[in-house]
Short mmCIF file of C-alpha atoms in Angstrom, two decimals:
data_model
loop_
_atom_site.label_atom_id
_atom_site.label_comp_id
_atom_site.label_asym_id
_atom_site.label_seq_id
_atom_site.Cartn_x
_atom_site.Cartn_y
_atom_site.Cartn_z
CA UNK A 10 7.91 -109.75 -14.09
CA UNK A 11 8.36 -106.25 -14.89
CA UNK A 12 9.40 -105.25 -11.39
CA UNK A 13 12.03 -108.12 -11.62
CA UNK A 14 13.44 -106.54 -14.36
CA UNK A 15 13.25 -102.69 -13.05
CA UNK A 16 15.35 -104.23 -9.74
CA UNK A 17 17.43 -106.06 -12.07
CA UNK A 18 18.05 -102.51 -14.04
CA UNK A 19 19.05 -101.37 -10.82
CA UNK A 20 21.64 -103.27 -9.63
CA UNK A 21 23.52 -103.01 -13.52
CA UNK A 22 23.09 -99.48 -13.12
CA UNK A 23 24.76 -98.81 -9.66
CA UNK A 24 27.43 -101.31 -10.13
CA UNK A 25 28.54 -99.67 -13.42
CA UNK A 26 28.53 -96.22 -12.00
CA UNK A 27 30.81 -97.79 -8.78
CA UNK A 28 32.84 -99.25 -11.07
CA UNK A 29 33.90 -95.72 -13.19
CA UNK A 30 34.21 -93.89 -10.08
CA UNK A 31 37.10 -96.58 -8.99
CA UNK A 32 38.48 -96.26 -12.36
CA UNK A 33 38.30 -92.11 -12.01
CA UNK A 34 39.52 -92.29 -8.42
CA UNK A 35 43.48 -93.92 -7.90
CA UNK A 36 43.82 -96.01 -4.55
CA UNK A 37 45.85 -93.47 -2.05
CA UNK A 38 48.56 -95.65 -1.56
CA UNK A 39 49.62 -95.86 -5.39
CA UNK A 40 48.52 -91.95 -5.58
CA UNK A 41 51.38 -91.41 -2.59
CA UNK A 42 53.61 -93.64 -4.01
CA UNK A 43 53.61 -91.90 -7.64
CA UNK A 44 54.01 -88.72 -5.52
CA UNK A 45 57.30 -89.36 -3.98
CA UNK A 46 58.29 -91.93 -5.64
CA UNK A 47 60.99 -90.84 -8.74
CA UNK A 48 61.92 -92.71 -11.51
CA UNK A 49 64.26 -95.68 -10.64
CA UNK A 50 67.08 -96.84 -13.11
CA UNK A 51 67.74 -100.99 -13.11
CA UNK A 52 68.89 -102.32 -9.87
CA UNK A 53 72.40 -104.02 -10.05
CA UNK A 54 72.64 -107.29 -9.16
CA UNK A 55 74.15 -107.21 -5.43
CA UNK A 56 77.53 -109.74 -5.26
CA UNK A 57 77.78 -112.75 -3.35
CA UNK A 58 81.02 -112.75 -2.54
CA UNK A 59 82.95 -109.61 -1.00
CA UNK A 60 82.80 -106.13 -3.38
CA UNK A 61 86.49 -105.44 -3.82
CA UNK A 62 87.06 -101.45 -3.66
CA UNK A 63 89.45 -100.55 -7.00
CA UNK A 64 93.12 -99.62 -5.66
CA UNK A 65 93.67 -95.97 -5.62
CA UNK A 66 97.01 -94.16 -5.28
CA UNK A 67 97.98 -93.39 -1.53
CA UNK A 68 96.74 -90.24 -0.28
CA UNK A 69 99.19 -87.11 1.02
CA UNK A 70 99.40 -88.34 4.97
CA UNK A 71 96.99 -86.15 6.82
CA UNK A 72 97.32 -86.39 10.35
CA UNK A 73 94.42 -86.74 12.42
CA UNK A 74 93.31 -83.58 14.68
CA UNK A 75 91.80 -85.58 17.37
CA UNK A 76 88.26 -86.03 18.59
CA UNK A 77 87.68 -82.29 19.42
CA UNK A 78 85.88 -83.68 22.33
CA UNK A 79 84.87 -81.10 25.14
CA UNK A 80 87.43 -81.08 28.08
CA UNK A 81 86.38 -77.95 30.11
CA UNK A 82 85.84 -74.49 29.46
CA UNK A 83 87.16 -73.39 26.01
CA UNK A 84 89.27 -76.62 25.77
CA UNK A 85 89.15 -79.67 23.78
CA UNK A 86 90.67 -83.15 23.10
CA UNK A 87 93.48 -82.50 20.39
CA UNK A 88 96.26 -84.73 18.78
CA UNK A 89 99.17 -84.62 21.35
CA UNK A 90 101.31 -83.65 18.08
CA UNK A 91 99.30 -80.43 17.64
CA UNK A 92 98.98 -79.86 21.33
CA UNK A 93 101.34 -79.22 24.53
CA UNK A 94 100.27 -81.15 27.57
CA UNK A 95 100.29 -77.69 29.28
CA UNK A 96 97.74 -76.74 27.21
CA UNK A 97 100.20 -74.36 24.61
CA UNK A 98 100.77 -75.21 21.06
CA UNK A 99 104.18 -77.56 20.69
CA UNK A 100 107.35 -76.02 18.93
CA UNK A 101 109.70 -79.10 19.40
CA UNK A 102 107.48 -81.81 18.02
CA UNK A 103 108.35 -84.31 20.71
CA UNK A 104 106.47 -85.22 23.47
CA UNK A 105 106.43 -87.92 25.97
CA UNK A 106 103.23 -90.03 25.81
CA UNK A 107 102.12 -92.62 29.04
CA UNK A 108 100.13 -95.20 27.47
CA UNK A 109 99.04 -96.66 30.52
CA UNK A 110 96.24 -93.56 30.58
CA UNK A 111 93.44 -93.80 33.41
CA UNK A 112 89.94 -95.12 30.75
CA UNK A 113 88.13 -92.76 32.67
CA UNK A 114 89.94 -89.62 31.22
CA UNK A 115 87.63 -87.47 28.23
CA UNK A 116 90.87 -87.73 26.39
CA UNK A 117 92.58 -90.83 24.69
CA UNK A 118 96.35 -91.23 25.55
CA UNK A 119 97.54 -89.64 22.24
CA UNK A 120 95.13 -86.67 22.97
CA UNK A 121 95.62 -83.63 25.55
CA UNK A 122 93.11 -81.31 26.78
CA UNK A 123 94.06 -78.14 24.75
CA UNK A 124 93.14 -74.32 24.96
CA UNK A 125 90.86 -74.09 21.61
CA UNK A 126 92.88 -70.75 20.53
CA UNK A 127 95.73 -72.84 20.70
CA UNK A 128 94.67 -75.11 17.75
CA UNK A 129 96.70 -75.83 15.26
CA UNK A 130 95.39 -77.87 12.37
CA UNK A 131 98.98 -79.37 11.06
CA UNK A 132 102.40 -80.01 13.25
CA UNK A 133 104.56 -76.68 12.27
CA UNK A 134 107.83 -78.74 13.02
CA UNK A 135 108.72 -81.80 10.72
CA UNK A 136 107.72 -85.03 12.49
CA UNK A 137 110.99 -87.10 12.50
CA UNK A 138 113.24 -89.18 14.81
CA UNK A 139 115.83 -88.45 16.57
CA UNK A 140 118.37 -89.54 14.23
CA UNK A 141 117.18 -89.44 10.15
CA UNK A 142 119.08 -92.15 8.19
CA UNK A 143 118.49 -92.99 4.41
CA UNK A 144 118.04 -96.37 3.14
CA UNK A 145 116.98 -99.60 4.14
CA UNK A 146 117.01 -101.32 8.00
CA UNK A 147 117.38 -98.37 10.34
CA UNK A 148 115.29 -98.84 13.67
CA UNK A 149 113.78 -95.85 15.22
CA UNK A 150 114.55 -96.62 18.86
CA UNK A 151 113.20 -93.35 20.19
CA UNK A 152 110.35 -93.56 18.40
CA UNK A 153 109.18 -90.89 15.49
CA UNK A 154 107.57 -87.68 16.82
CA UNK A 155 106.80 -88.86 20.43
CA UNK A 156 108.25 -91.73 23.03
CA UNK A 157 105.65 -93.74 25.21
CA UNK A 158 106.62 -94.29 28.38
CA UNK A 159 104.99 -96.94 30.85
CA UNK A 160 105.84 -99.90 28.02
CA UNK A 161 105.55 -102.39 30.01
CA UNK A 162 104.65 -105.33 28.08
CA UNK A 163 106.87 -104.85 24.99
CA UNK A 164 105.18 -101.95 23.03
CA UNK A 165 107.38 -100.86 20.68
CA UNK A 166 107.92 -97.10 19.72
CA UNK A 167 105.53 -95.54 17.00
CA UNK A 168 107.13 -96.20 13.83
CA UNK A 169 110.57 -98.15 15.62
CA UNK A 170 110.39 -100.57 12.92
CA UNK A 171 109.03 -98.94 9.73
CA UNK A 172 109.14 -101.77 7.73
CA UNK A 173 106.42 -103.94 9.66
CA UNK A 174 103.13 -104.54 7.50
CA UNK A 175 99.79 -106.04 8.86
CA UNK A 176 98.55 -107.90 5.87
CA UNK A 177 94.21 -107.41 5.99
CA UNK A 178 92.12 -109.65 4.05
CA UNK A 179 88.92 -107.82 2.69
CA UNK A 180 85.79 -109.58 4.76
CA UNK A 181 81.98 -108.74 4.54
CA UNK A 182 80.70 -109.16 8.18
CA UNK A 183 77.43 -107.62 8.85
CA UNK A 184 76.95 -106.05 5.31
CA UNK A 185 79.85 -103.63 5.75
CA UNK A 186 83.32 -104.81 4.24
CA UNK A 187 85.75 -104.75 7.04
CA UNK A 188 90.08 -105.30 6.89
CA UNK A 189 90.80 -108.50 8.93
CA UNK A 190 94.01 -109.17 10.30
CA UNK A 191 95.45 -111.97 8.25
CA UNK A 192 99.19 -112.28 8.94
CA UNK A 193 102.52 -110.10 9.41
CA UNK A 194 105.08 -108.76 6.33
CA UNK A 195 107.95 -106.77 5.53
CA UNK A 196 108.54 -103.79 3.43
CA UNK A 197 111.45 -104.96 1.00
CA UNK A 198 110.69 -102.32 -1.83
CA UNK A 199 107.79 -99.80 -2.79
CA UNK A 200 105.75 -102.33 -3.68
CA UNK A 201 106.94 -105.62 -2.17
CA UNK A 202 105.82 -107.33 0.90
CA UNK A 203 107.97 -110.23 2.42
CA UNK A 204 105.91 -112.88 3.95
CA UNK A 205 104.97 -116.41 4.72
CA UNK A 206 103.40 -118.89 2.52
CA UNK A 207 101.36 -120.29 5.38
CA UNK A 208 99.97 -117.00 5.76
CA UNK A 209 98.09 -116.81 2.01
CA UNK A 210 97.91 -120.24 0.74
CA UNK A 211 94.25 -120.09 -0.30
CA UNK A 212 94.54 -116.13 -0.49
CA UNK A 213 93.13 -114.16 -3.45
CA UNK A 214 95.24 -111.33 -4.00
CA UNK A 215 92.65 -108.92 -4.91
CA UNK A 216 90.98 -109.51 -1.65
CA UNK A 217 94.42 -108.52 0.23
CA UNK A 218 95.39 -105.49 1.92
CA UNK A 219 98.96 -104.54 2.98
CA UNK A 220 99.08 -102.23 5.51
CA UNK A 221 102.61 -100.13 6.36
CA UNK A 222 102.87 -97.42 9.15
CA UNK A 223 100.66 -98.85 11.45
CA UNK A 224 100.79 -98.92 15.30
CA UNK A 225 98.21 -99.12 16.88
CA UNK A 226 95.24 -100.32 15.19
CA UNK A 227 92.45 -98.92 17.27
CA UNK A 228 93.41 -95.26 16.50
CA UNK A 229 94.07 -93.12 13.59
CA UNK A 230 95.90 -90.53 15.65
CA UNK A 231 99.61 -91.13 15.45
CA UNK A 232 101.70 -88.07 14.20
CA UNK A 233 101.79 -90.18 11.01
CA UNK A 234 99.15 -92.08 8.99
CA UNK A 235 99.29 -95.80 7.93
CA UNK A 236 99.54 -96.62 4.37
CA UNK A 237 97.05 -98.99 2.44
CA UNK A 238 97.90 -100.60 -0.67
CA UNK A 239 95.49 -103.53 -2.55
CA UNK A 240 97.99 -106.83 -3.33
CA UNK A 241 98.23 -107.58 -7.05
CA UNK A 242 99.84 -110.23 -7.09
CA UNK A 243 101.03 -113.52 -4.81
CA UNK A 244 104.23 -115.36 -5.28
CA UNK A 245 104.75 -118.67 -3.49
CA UNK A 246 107.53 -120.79 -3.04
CA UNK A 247 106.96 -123.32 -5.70
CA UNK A 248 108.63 -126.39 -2.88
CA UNK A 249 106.38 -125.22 -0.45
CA UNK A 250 104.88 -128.04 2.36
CA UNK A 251 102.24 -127.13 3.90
CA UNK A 252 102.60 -129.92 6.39
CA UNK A 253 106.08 -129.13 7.39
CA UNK A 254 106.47 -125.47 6.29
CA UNK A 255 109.93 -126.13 4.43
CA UNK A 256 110.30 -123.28 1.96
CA UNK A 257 107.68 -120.88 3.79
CA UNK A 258 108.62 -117.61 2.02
CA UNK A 259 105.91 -115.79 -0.36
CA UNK A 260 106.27 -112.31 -2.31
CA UNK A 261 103.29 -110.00 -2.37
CA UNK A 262 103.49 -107.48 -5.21
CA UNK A 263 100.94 -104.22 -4.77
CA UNK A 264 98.95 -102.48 -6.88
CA UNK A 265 100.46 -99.15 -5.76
CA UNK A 266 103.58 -98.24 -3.74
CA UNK A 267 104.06 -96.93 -0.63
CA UNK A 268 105.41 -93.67 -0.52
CA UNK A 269 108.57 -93.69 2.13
CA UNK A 270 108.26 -91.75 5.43
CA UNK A 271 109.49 -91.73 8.70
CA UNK A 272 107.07 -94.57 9.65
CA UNK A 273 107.59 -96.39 6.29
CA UNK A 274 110.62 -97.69 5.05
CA UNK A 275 112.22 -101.09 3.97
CA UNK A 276 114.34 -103.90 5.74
CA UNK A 277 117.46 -105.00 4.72
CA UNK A 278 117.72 -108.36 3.50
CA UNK A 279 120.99 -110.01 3.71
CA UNK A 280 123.23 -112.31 1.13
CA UNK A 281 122.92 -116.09 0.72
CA UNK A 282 124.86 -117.83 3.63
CA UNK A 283 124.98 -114.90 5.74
CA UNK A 284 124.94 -116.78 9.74
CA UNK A 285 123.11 -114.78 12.76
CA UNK A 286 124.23 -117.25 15.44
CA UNK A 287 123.72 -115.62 19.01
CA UNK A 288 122.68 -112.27 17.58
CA UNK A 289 120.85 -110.28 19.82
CA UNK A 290 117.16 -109.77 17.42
CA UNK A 291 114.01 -108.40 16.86
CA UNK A 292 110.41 -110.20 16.37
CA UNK A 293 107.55 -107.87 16.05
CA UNK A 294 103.75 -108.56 15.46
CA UNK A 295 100.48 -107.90 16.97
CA UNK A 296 99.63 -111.59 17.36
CA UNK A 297 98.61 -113.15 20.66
CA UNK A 298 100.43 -112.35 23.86
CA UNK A 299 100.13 -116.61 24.76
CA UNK A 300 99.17 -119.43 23.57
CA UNK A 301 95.78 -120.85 23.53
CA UNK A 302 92.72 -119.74 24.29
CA UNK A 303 93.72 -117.36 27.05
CA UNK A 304 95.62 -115.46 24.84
CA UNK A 305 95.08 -112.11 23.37
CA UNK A 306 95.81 -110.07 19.83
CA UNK A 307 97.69 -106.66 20.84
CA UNK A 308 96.44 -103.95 20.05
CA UNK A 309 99.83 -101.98 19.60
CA UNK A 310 102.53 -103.57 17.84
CA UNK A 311 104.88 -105.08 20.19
CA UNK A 312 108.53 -106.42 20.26
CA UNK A 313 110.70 -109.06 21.86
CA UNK A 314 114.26 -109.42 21.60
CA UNK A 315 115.43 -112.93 21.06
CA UNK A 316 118.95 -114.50 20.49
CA UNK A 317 119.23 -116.17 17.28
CA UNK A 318 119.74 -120.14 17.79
CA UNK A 319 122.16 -122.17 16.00
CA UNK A 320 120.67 -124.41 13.57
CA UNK A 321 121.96 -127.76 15.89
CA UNK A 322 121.54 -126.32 18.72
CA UNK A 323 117.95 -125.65 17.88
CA UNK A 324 117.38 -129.58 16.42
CA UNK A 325 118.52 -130.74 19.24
CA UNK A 326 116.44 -128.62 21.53
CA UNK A 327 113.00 -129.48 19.20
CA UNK A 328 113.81 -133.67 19.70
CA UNK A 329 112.97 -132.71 23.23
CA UNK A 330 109.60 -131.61 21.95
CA UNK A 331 106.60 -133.73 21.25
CA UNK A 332 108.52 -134.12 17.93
CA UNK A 333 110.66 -136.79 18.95
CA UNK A 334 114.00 -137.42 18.58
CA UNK A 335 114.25 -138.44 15.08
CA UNK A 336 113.29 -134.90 14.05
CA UNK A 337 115.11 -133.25 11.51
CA UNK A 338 115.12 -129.34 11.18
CA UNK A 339 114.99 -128.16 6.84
CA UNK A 340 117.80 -125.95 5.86
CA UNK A 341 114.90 -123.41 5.08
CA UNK A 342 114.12 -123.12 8.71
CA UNK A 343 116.55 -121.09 11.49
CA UNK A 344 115.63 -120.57 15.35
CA UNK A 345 115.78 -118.07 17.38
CA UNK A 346 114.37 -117.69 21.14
CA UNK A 347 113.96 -120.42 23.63
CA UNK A 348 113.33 -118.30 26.73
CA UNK A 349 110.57 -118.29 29.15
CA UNK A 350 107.76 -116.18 28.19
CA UNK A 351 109.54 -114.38 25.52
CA UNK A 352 108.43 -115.98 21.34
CA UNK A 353 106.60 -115.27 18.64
CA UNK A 354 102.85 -116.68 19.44
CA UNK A 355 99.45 -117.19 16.98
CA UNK A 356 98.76 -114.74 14.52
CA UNK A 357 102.50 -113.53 14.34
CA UNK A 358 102.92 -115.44 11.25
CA UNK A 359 104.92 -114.23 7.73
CA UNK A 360 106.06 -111.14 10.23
CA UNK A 361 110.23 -110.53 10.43
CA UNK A 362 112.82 -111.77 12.67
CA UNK A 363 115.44 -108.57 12.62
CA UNK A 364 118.98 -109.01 13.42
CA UNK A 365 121.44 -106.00 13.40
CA UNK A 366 124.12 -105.48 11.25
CA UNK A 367 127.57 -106.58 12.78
CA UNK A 368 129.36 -103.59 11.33
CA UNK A 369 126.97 -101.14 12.71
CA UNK A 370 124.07 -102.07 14.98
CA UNK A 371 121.94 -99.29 14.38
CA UNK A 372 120.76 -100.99 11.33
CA UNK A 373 118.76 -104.64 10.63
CA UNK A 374 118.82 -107.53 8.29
CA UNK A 375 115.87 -109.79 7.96
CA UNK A 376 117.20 -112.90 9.36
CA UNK A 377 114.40 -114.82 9.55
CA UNK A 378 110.12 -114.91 9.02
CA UNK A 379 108.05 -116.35 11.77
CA UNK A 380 107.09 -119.74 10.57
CA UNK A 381 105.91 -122.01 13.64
CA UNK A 382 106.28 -123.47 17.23
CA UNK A 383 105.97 -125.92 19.62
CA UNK A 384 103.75 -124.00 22.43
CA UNK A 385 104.54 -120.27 22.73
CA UNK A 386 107.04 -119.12 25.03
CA UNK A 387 108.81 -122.23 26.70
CA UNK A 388 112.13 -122.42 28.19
CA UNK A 389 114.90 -123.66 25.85
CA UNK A 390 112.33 -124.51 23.06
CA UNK A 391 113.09 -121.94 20.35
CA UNK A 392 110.34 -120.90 17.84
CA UNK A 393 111.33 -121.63 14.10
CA UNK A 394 111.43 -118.99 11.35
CA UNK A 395 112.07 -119.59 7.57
CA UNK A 396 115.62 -118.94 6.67
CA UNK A 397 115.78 -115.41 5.14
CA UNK A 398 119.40 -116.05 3.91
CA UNK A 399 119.47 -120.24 2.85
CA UNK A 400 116.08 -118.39 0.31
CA UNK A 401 117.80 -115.66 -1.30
CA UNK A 402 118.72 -117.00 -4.25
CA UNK A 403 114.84 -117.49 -4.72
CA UNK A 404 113.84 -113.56 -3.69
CA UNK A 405 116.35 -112.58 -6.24
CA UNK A 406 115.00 -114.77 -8.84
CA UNK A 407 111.00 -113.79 -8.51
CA UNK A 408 112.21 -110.24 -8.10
CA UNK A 409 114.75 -110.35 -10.94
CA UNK A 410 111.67 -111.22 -13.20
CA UNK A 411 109.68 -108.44 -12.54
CA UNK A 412 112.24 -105.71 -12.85
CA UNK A 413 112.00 -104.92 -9.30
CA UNK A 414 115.09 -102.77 -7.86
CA UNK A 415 117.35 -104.49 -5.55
CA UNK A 416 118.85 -101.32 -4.05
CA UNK A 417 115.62 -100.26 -1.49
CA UNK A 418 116.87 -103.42 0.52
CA UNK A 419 120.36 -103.55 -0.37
CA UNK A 420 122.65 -102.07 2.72
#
């Protein structure tokens, strides 16, 4: 019995003793952790739905100094604007540009391989056109600080038509937030972006992004930035149909203005009534190049010139269609285009139809918005645009109410 109870002793004893050593002696694991481990405030919950970043006032344009890749001995790849293509620093601040570059080249097309004592780290000549003009609806045919050459599938000129806007729509895809193309716009005033109703029915402004200066959208090295500024606020066409697009005109309001430049300015809009019949005009977009599934979003903005249809002409034409011959075209709607290969395709919608000015046809009126189509490109069936003129009257009114200036698209 006692030598039970000694053995019993024992066993208390050593498991006591194993059990204050544990206590003395912190696992390694929580001893590392406390180590490098510091003291952690409250986690916030994470959102659901897509953060939206707070608008902040455009920054000074900064141009972009290339990708200072290496392109031989003491050279690099440097903005063409800051650059010669002989390798010397340019004085004139024009250049010609050949965007059909070979891929295999170090250098992008807007780069040259560049002496690195020739550097420069901002253009020392003013980037402008050829021509400088004040106020709204001036093209820039030549193009602002350089002309591409080797356009051979409608590129337009970096910043030809300043007013053009690619409207992004804030979109969380892989964790990071990313600017989707939504739609096409037009600057009318600082901060006022002409659209299509089709384009942000469901939209959330604060979600929206209106983008002005851009060109193309894979680079950040044009001779002039883009400017981004958050949408406020969305104003639709109260008689809008979204089964037959009557009335498809909307008013996006920013947060903050765009500050004008050479590659930023406003269209003109024209007066109630005003007729472009068989003008010679402008569509521009970077939506597909066809339609259907074969088709392709552009990566530069391009442009097609297309004769504005009249309004008859243009029913008559669409009864031809699969819409039968009892269609009737809205007063809201004008045509222009109906020839081969040449329209407005998917993706170009709420971007402008520009017609020049009778009196002087170096500068535009908004004649039209691209609305829809049948197909994308087909003979004698013209694509349909909402009537910038028969919708005025309603511009003037939304405007009127918010005390926005008439005279940035006034001619």
């Amino acid at each position: 019995m006692s030598y039970k109870l000694a053995v019993l002793t024992v066993c208390l004893l050593s498991l006591w003793i194993s059990t204050t050593k544990a206590q003395a002696t912190p696992n390694i694991d929580d001893l590392l952790n406390k180590i490098f481990t510091t003291e952690q405030t409250p986690s916030q919950p994470q959102p659901t739905k897509t953060t939206v970043l707070q608008p902040q006032p455009n920054p000074a344009p900064q141009p972009d100094p290339g990708s200072g890749k290496s392109c031989g001995v003491n050279k690099e790849c440097i903005a063409r604007f800051l650059c010669g293509e002989d390798g010397n620093v340019i004085r004139d601040g024009q250049t010609l540009i050949d965007i059909r570059f070979d891929g295999d080249d170090v250098c992008t097309y807007l780069e040259v391989c560049c002496n690195t004592g020739d550097k420069l780290t901002e253009p020392n000549v003013p980037i402008k056109p050829d021509e400088t003009h004040e106020g709204c609806g001036y093209r820039n045919p030549s193009g602002v600080g350089f002309r591409i050459t080797g356009d051979k599938e409608g590129e337009s000129q970096f910043g030809e038509f300043p007013w053009m806007v690619a409207i992004l729509r804030d979109e969380v895809i892989g964790g990071e937030i990313l600017n989707v193309y939504e739609c096409g716009g037009a600057v009318i005033a600082p901060n006022v972006v002409l659209t299509a109703t089709h384009c942000v029915q469901n939209a959330q402004p604060e979600l929206l992004v209106a983008r002005a200066g851009e060109w193309d959208t894979q680079t950040k090295q044009e001779v002039l930035p883009h400017q981004d500024a958050r949408v406020k606020e969305i104003i639709r066409h109260e008689n809008y149909n979204k089964g037959s697009l009557y009335n498809d005109v909307a008013l996006l309001i920013l947060a903050t203005p765009f500050t004008w430049e050479e590659n930023v300015r406003p269209i003109c809009l024209p007066e109630p009534g005003v007729n472009f019949d068989h003008s010679r005009c402008y569509a521009t977009g970077w939506g597909k190049d066809k339609f259907g599934k074969d088709g392709t979003y552009q990566l530069i903005l391009k442009k097609i010139d297309l004769p504005a249809v009249p309004h008859d002409t243009c029913q008559a034409e669409l009864r031809k269609t699969r819409l039968g011959k009892f269609f009737n075209l809205d007063k809201s709607f004008m045509c222009a285009g109906g020839e081969r290969g040449k329209d407005t395709c998917k993706g170009d919608g709420g971007s402008p139809l520009v017609c020049p000015d009778p009196n002087n046809p170096k500068r535009y009126y908004q004649a039209g918005i691209v609305a829809w189509g049948i197909g994308c490109g087909e003979e004698n069936v013209p694509g349909v645009y909402a009537n910038v003129p028969y919708l005025r009257n309603w511009i003037n009114e939304k405007l009127s109410a918010r005390g926005i200036d008439f005279r940035y698209f006034t001619a």
